[in-house]
Amino acid sequence: MSKHGYSIDQLMELAGLSVAESIAKEYPKGRVLVCIGPGNNGGDGLVAARHLCHFGYQPSLYYPKQPAKDLYKNLLLQCKNHNIPEVDDLVAAVGNSDLVVDAIFGFSFKGATRPPFDKALDILRAADTPVVSVDIPSGWDVELGDISGVGLNPDMLVSLTAPKLSAKLFKGRYHYLGGRFVPPNMAKELNIPDYPGYSQSVRLH
């Protein structure tokens, strides 16, 4: 989207807001554990956590690998300034949460999962707590889905910009599209549905 004049922090802000809004449309206020990866997907998760706080939820962060880039440092500082705590014990944190946001890996994920995220995915798959995945379930191939058998099976998927090919394999209850920043010509080309009113997300099924 950079060729359209957007900066990465703009895109993250709009994407994270759409994730938080999608959650607010379907889940009651409660404790939300946001699992953050080291890339752009994690940045979307940090933004979503901040907006969830404003929406009246109680977010916390599992963020084991924190990049040195100022963009991510600033996003984390914003969360800290909103008194959003970080947690280290993922098993306990999942058990104490009403909802988990999967912002670990995005559409560029390839190959095997590496520590500490391999064990994190095992923990999240084994838990009964519902999961909301950002753009693509962590562990999935962007086109072929969970070909490795280690990916998550979320209750909600929030696709960003446009649904990825693997979204056709999503079996959860709620599929939303977020990221209301696509120029009209591109939206027509991608067959993006109209967003209702001033909403930042639209339910696909």
PDB file of N, CA, C and O in Angstrom, residues 10-26 44-45 47-49 51-52 55 101 132-135 156-162 175-181 195 198-203:
ATOM      1  N   GLN A  10       0.418   4.087   9.657  1.00  0.00           N
ATOM      2  CA  GLN A  10      -0.981   4.370   9.326  1.00  0.00           C
ATOM      3  C   GLN A  10      -1.752   3.071   9.117  1.00  0.00           C
ATOM      4  O   GLN A  10      -2.870   2.906   9.624  1.00  0.00           O
ATOM      5  N   LEU A  11      -1.169   2.174   8.342  1.00  0.00           N
ATOM      6  CA  LEU A  11      -1.839   0.913   8.036  1.00  0.00           C
ATOM      7  C   LEU A  11      -2.060   0.084   9.296  1.00  0.00           C
ATOM      8  O   LEU A  11      -3.117  -0.525   9.477  1.00  0.00           O
ATOM      9  N   MET A  12      -1.056   0.056  10.167  1.00  0.00           N
ATOM     10  CA  MET A  12      -1.196  -0.689  11.418  1.00  0.00           C
ATOM     11  C   MET A  12      -2.304  -0.107  12.288  1.00  0.00           C
ATOM     12  O   MET A  12      -3.086  -0.840  12.908  1.00  0.00           O
ATOM     13  N   GLU A  13      -2.375   1.212  12.348  1.00  0.00           N
ATOM     14  CA  GLU A  13      -3.395   1.853  13.175  1.00  0.00           C
ATOM     15  C   GLU A  13      -4.793   1.495  12.685  1.00  0.00           C
ATOM     16  O   GLU A  13      -5.675   1.130  13.477  1.00  0.00           O
ATOM     17  N   LEU A  14      -5.011   1.576  11.370  1.00  0.00           N
ATOM     18  CA  LEU A  14      -6.324   1.275  10.828  1.00  0.00           C
ATOM     19  C   LEU A  14      -6.639  -0.220  10.923  1.00  0.00           C
ATOM     20  O   LEU A  14      -7.768  -0.609  11.208  1.00  0.00           O
ATOM     21  N   ALA A  15      -5.628  -1.054  10.707  1.00  0.00           N
ATOM     22  CA  ALA A  15      -5.833  -2.497  10.803  1.00  0.00           C
ATOM     23  C   ALA A  15      -6.156  -2.901  12.233  1.00  0.00           C
ATOM     24  O   ALA A  15      -7.110  -3.658  12.490  1.00  0.00           O
ATOM     25  N   GLY A  16      -5.363  -2.407  13.190  1.00  0.00           N
ATOM     26  CA  GLY A  16      -5.599  -2.759  14.585  1.00  0.00           C
ATOM     27  C   GLY A  16      -6.942  -2.271  15.089  1.00  0.00           C
ATOM     28  O   GLY A  16      -7.633  -2.967  15.860  1.00  0.00           O
ATOM     29  N   LEU A  17      -7.354  -1.086  14.654  1.00  0.00           N
ATOM     30  CA  LEU A  17      -8.675  -0.574  15.030  1.00  0.00           C
ATOM     31  C   LEU A  17      -9.770  -1.475  14.497  1.00  0.00           C
ATOM     32  O   LEU A  17     -10.740  -1.782  15.207  1.00  0.00           O
ATOM     33  N   SER A  18      -9.627  -1.953  13.259  1.00  0.00           N
ATOM     34  CA  SER A  18     -10.653  -2.824  12.684  1.00  0.00           C
ATOM     35  C   SER A  18     -10.721  -4.161  13.410  1.00  0.00           C
ATOM     36  O   SER A  18     -11.801  -4.741  13.555  1.00  0.00           O
ATOM     37  N   VAL A  19      -9.590  -4.663  13.879  1.00  0.00           N
ATOM     38  CA  VAL A  19      -9.585  -5.912  14.652  1.00  0.00           C
ATOM     39  C   VAL A  19     -10.336  -5.709  15.973  1.00  0.00           C
ATOM     40  O   VAL A  19     -11.191  -6.520  16.348  1.00  0.00           O
ATOM     41  N   ALA A  20     -10.015  -4.623  16.666  1.00  0.00           N
ATOM     42  CA  ALA A  20     -10.684  -4.347  17.940  1.00  0.00           C
ATOM     43  C   ALA A  20     -12.182  -4.153  17.743  1.00  0.00           C
ATOM     44  O   ALA A  20     -12.992  -4.640  18.537  1.00  0.00           O
ATOM     45  N   GLU A  21     -12.560  -3.451  16.678  1.00  0.00           N
ATOM     46  CA  GLU A  21     -13.975  -3.231  16.415  1.00  0.00           C
ATOM     47  C   GLU A  21     -14.694  -4.547  16.113  1.00  0.00           C
ATOM     48  O   GLU A  21     -15.818  -4.774  16.572  1.00  0.00           O
ATOM     49  N   SER A  22     -14.060  -5.405  15.331  1.00  0.00           N
ATOM     50  CA  SER A  22     -14.661  -6.709  15.009  1.00  0.00           C
ATOM     51  C   SER A  22     -14.903  -7.516  16.274  1.00  0.00           C
ATOM     52  O   SER A  22     -15.960  -8.144  16.436  1.00  0.00           O
ATOM     53  N   ILE A  23     -13.942  -7.505  17.176  1.00  0.00           N
ATOM     54  CA  ILE A  23     -14.087  -8.211  18.452  1.00  0.00           C
ATOM     55  C   ILE A  23     -15.252  -7.636  19.244  1.00  0.00           C
ATOM     56  O   ILE A  23     -16.088  -8.378  19.794  1.00  0.00           O
ATOM     57  N   ALA A  24     -15.336  -6.314  19.293  1.00  0.00           N
ATOM     58  CA  ALA A  24     -16.386  -5.662  20.077  1.00  0.00           C
ATOM     59  C   ALA A  24     -17.779  -5.973  19.533  1.00  0.00           C
ATOM     60  O   ALA A  24     -18.763  -5.936  20.288  1.00  0.00           O
ATOM     61  N   LYS A  25     -17.872  -6.283  18.260  1.00  0.00           N
ATOM     62  CA  LYS A  25     -19.167  -6.607  17.664  1.00  0.00           C
ATOM     63  C   LYS A  25     -19.668  -7.993  18.061  1.00  0.00           C
ATOM     64  O   LYS A  25     -20.877  -8.255  18.003  1.00  0.00           O
ATOM     65  N   GLU A  26     -18.769  -8.887  18.468  1.00  0.00           N
ATOM     66  CA  GLU A  26     -19.169 -10.282  18.681  1.00  0.00           C
ATOM     67  C   GLU A  26     -18.908 -10.823  20.084  1.00  0.00           C
ATOM     68  O   GLU A  26     -19.533 -11.808  20.485  1.00  0.00           O
ATOM     69  N   ASP A  44      -0.062  -4.859  14.429  1.00  0.00           N
ATOM     70  CA  ASP A  44      -1.524  -4.758  14.389  1.00  0.00           C
ATOM     71  C   ASP A  44      -2.120  -5.161  15.736  1.00  0.00           C
ATOM     72  O   ASP A  44      -3.082  -4.552  16.217  1.00  0.00           O
ATOM     73  N   GLY A  45      -1.538  -6.190  16.344  1.00  0.00           N
ATOM     74  CA  GLY A  45      -2.031  -6.658  17.634  1.00  0.00           C
ATOM     75  C   GLY A  45      -1.832  -5.640  18.749  1.00  0.00           C
ATOM     76  O   GLY A  45      -2.701  -5.464  19.611  1.00  0.00           O
ATOM     77  N   VAL A  47      -1.749  -2.393  18.395  1.00  0.00           N
ATOM     78  CA  VAL A  47      -2.761  -1.352  18.189  1.00  0.00           C
ATOM     79  C   VAL A  47      -4.124  -1.838  18.648  1.00  0.00           C
ATOM     80  O   VAL A  47      -4.870  -1.111  19.314  1.00  0.00           O
ATOM     81  N   ALA A  48      -4.467  -3.083  18.300  1.00  0.00           N
ATOM     82  CA  ALA A  48      -5.761  -3.633  18.710  1.00  0.00           C
ATOM     83  C   ALA A  48      -5.897  -3.651  20.223  1.00  0.00           C
ATOM     84  O   ALA A  48      -6.965  -3.335  20.759  1.00  0.00           O
ATOM     85  N   ALA A  49      -4.819  -4.003  20.923  1.00  0.00           N
ATOM     86  CA  ALA A  49      -4.866  -4.041  22.388  1.00  0.00           C
ATOM     87  C   ALA A  49      -5.200  -2.667  22.954  1.00  0.00           C
ATOM     88  O   ALA A  49      -6.007  -2.531  23.882  1.00  0.00           O
ATOM     89  N   HIS A  51      -6.817  -0.178  21.487  1.00  0.00           N
ATOM     90  CA  HIS A  51      -8.214   0.166  21.212  1.00  0.00           C
ATOM     91  C   HIS A  51      -9.173  -0.660  22.064  1.00  0.00           C
ATOM     92  O   HIS A  51     -10.213  -0.152  22.509  1.00  0.00           O
ATOM     93  N   LEU A  52      -8.844  -1.929  22.297  1.00  0.00           N
ATOM     94  CA  LEU A  52      -9.688  -2.745  23.166  1.00  0.00           C
ATOM     95  C   LEU A  52      -9.763  -2.146  24.564  1.00  0.00           C
ATOM     96  O   LEU A  52     -10.817  -2.187  25.211  1.00  0.00           O
ATOM     97  N   PHE A  55     -12.221   0.463  24.518  1.00  0.00           N
ATOM     98  CA  PHE A  55     -13.563  -0.088  24.356  1.00  0.00           C
ATOM     99  C   PHE A  55     -14.094  -0.733  25.630  1.00  0.00           C
ATOM    100  O   PHE A  55     -15.220  -1.215  25.653  1.00  0.00           O
ATOM    101  N   VAL A 101      -6.245 -13.083  21.275  1.00  0.00           N
ATOM    102  CA  VAL A 101      -6.012 -12.526  19.945  1.00  0.00           C
ATOM    103  C   VAL A 101      -4.687 -13.058  19.428  1.00  0.00           C
ATOM    104  O   VAL A 101      -3.645 -12.899  20.069  1.00  0.00           O
ATOM    105  N   VAL A 132      -9.102 -15.246  18.255  1.00  0.00           N
ATOM    106  CA  VAL A 132      -9.334 -14.354  17.116  1.00  0.00           C
ATOM    107  C   VAL A 132      -8.005 -14.179  16.386  1.00  0.00           C
ATOM    108  O   VAL A 132      -7.036 -13.704  16.983  1.00  0.00           O
ATOM    109  N   SER A 133      -7.941 -14.576  15.122  1.00  0.00           N
ATOM    110  CA  SER A 133      -6.696 -14.450  14.363  1.00  0.00           C
ATOM    111  C   SER A 133      -6.716 -13.197  13.503  1.00  0.00           C
ATOM    112  O   SER A 133      -7.732 -12.863  12.881  1.00  0.00           O
ATOM    113  N   VAL A 134      -5.563 -12.530  13.455  1.00  0.00           N
ATOM    114  CA  VAL A 134      -5.406 -11.304  12.677  1.00  0.00           C
ATOM    115  C   VAL A 134      -4.865 -11.648  11.291  1.00  0.00           C
ATOM    116  O   VAL A 134      -3.737 -12.140  11.157  1.00  0.00           O
ATOM    117  N   ASP A 135      -5.668 -11.443  10.282  1.00  0.00           N
ATOM    118  CA  ASP A 135      -5.355 -11.602   8.859  1.00  0.00           C
ATOM    119  C   ASP A 135      -5.258 -13.048   8.396  1.00  0.00           C
ATOM    120  O   ASP A 135      -5.826 -13.413   7.371  1.00  0.00           O
ATOM    121  N   MET A 156     -12.723 -16.649  15.308  1.00  0.00           N
ATOM    122  CA  MET A 156     -12.903 -15.497  14.438  1.00  0.00           C
ATOM    123  C   MET A 156     -11.640 -15.258  13.628  1.00  0.00           C
ATOM    124  O   MET A 156     -10.539 -15.403  14.138  1.00  0.00           O
ATOM    125  N   LEU A 157     -11.831 -14.884  12.370  1.00  0.00           N
ATOM    126  CA  LEU A 157     -10.734 -14.448  11.509  1.00  0.00           C
ATOM    127  C   LEU A 157     -11.055 -13.036  11.038  1.00  0.00           C
ATOM    128  O   LEU A 157     -12.152 -12.787  10.519  1.00  0.00           O
ATOM    129  N   VAL A 158     -10.107 -12.117  11.244  1.00  0.00           N
ATOM    130  CA  VAL A 158     -10.259 -10.761  10.728  1.00  0.00           C
ATOM    131  C   VAL A 158      -9.257 -10.594   9.585  1.00  0.00           C
ATOM    132  O   VAL A 158      -8.067 -10.356   9.812  1.00  0.00           O
ATOM    133  N   SER A 159      -9.729 -10.774   8.364  1.00  0.00           N
ATOM    134  CA  SER A 159      -8.882 -10.559   7.198  1.00  0.00           C
ATOM    135  C   SER A 159      -8.620  -9.069   7.051  1.00  0.00           C
ATOM    136  O   SER A 159      -9.488  -8.239   7.336  1.00  0.00           O
ATOM    137  N   LEU A 160      -7.432  -8.720   6.579  1.00  0.00           N
ATOM    138  CA  LEU A 160      -7.062  -7.318   6.425  1.00  0.00           C
ATOM    139  C   LEU A 160      -6.809  -6.992   4.958  1.00  0.00           C
ATOM    140  O   LEU A 160      -6.168  -7.769   4.248  1.00  0.00           O
ATOM    141  N   THR A 161      -7.313  -5.863   4.524  1.00  0.00           N
ATOM    142  CA  THR A 161      -7.255  -5.384   3.142  1.00  0.00           C
ATOM    143  C   THR A 161      -8.175  -6.210   2.247  1.00  0.00           C
ATOM    144  O   THR A 161      -9.133  -5.696   1.680  1.00  0.00           O
ATOM    145  N   ALA A 162      -7.880  -7.512   2.131  1.00  0.00           N
ATOM    146  CA  ALA A 162      -8.714  -8.443   1.372  1.00  0.00           C
ATOM    147  C   ALA A 162      -8.472  -9.843   1.917  1.00  0.00           C
ATOM    148  O   ALA A 162      -7.385 -10.132   2.409  1.00  0.00           O
ATOM    149  N   HIS A 175     -16.192 -14.425  10.343  1.00  0.00           N
ATOM    150  CA  HIS A 175     -15.160 -13.946   9.420  1.00  0.00           C
ATOM    151  C   HIS A 175     -15.443 -12.486   9.093  1.00  0.00           C
ATOM    152  O   HIS A 175     -16.488 -12.162   8.516  1.00  0.00           O
ATOM    153  N   TYR A 176     -14.517 -11.623   9.496  1.00  0.00           N
ATOM    154  CA  TYR A 176     -14.649 -10.190   9.248  1.00  0.00           C
ATOM    155  C   TYR A 176     -13.550  -9.725   8.292  1.00  0.00           C
ATOM    156  O   TYR A 176     -12.492 -10.348   8.187  1.00  0.00           O
ATOM    157  N   LEU A 177     -13.839  -8.627   7.626  1.00  0.00           N
ATOM    158  CA  LEU A 177     -12.838  -7.937   6.816  1.00  0.00           C
ATOM    159  C   LEU A 177     -12.603  -6.570   7.438  1.00  0.00           C
ATOM    160  O   LEU A 177     -13.556  -5.870   7.786  1.00  0.00           O
ATOM    161  N   GLY A 178     -11.339  -6.200   7.604  1.00  0.00           N
ATOM    162  CA  GLY A 178     -10.998  -4.922   8.200  1.00  0.00           C
ATOM    163  C   GLY A 178      -9.900  -4.225   7.416  1.00  0.00           C
ATOM    164  O   GLY A 178      -9.289  -4.808   6.519  1.00  0.00           O
ATOM    165  N   GLY A 179      -9.644  -2.995   7.804  1.00  0.00           N
ATOM    166  CA  GLY A 179      -8.655  -2.197   7.105  1.00  0.00           C
ATOM    167  C   GLY A 179      -9.307  -1.378   6.018  1.00  0.00           C
ATOM    168  O   GLY A 179      -9.120  -1.617   4.822  1.00  0.00           O
ATOM    169  N   ARG A 180     -10.118  -0.399   6.447  1.00  0.00           N
ATOM    170  CA  ARG A 180     -10.893   0.400   5.484  1.00  0.00           C
ATOM    171  C   ARG A 180     -10.028   1.548   4.958  1.00  0.00           C
ATOM    172  O   ARG A 180     -10.222   2.713   5.295  1.00  0.00           O
ATOM    173  N   PHE A 181      -9.064   1.180   4.127  1.00  0.00           N
ATOM    174  CA  PHE A 181      -8.160   2.183   3.577  1.00  0.00           C
ATOM    175  C   PHE A 181      -7.872   1.955   2.098  1.00  0.00           C
ATOM    176  O   PHE A 181      -7.070   2.658   1.500  1.00  0.00           O
ATOM    177  N   TYR A 195     -18.396  -1.310   3.098  1.00  0.00           N
ATOM    178  CA  TYR A 195     -18.444  -1.251   4.545  1.00  0.00           C
ATOM    179  C   TYR A 195     -19.715  -0.509   4.968  1.00  0.00           C
ATOM    180  O   TYR A 195     -20.092   0.485   4.341  1.00  0.00           O
ATOM    181  N   TYR A 198     -20.089   4.091   8.909  1.00  0.00           N
ATOM    182  CA  TYR A 198     -18.740   4.545   9.248  1.00  0.00           C
ATOM    183  C   TYR A 198     -17.911   3.439   9.893  1.00  0.00           C
ATOM    184  O   TYR A 198     -16.867   3.691  10.481  1.00  0.00           O
ATOM    185  N   SER A 199     -18.377   2.188   9.781  1.00  0.00           N
ATOM    186  CA  SER A 199     -17.684   1.063  10.414  1.00  0.00           C
ATOM    187  C   SER A 199     -16.341   0.799   9.742  1.00  0.00           C
ATOM    188  O   SER A 199     -16.167   0.978   8.537  1.00  0.00           O
ATOM    189  N   GLN A 200     -15.383   0.335  10.554  1.00  0.00           N
ATOM    190  CA  GLN A 200     -14.054  -0.024  10.068  1.00  0.00           C
ATOM    191  C   GLN A 200     -13.940  -1.510   9.748  1.00  0.00           C
ATOM    192  O   GLN A 200     -12.859  -1.988   9.373  1.00  0.00           O
ATOM    193  N   SER A 201     -15.027  -2.255   9.888  1.00  0.00           N
ATOM    194  CA  SER A 201     -15.017  -3.689   9.615  1.00  0.00           C
ATOM    195  C   SER A 201     -16.367  -4.106   9.047  1.00  0.00           C
ATOM    196  O   SER A 201     -17.382  -3.457   9.279  1.00  0.00           O
ATOM    197  N   VAL A 202     -16.346  -5.195   8.311  1.00  0.00           N
ATOM    198  CA  VAL A 202     -17.582  -5.728   7.743  1.00  0.00           C
ATOM    199  C   VAL A 202     -17.565  -7.253   7.896  1.00  0.00           C
ATOM    200  O   VAL A 202     -16.534  -7.897   7.654  1.00  0.00           O
ATOM    201  N   ARG A 203     -18.683  -7.803   8.326  1.00  0.00           N
ATOM    202  CA  ARG A 203     -18.751  -9.256   8.510  1.00  0.00           C
ATOM    203  C   ARG A 203     -18.989  -9.936   7.176  1.00  0.00           C
ATOM    204  O   ARG A 203     -19.900  -9.572   6.420  1.00  0.00           O
TER     205      ARG A 203
END
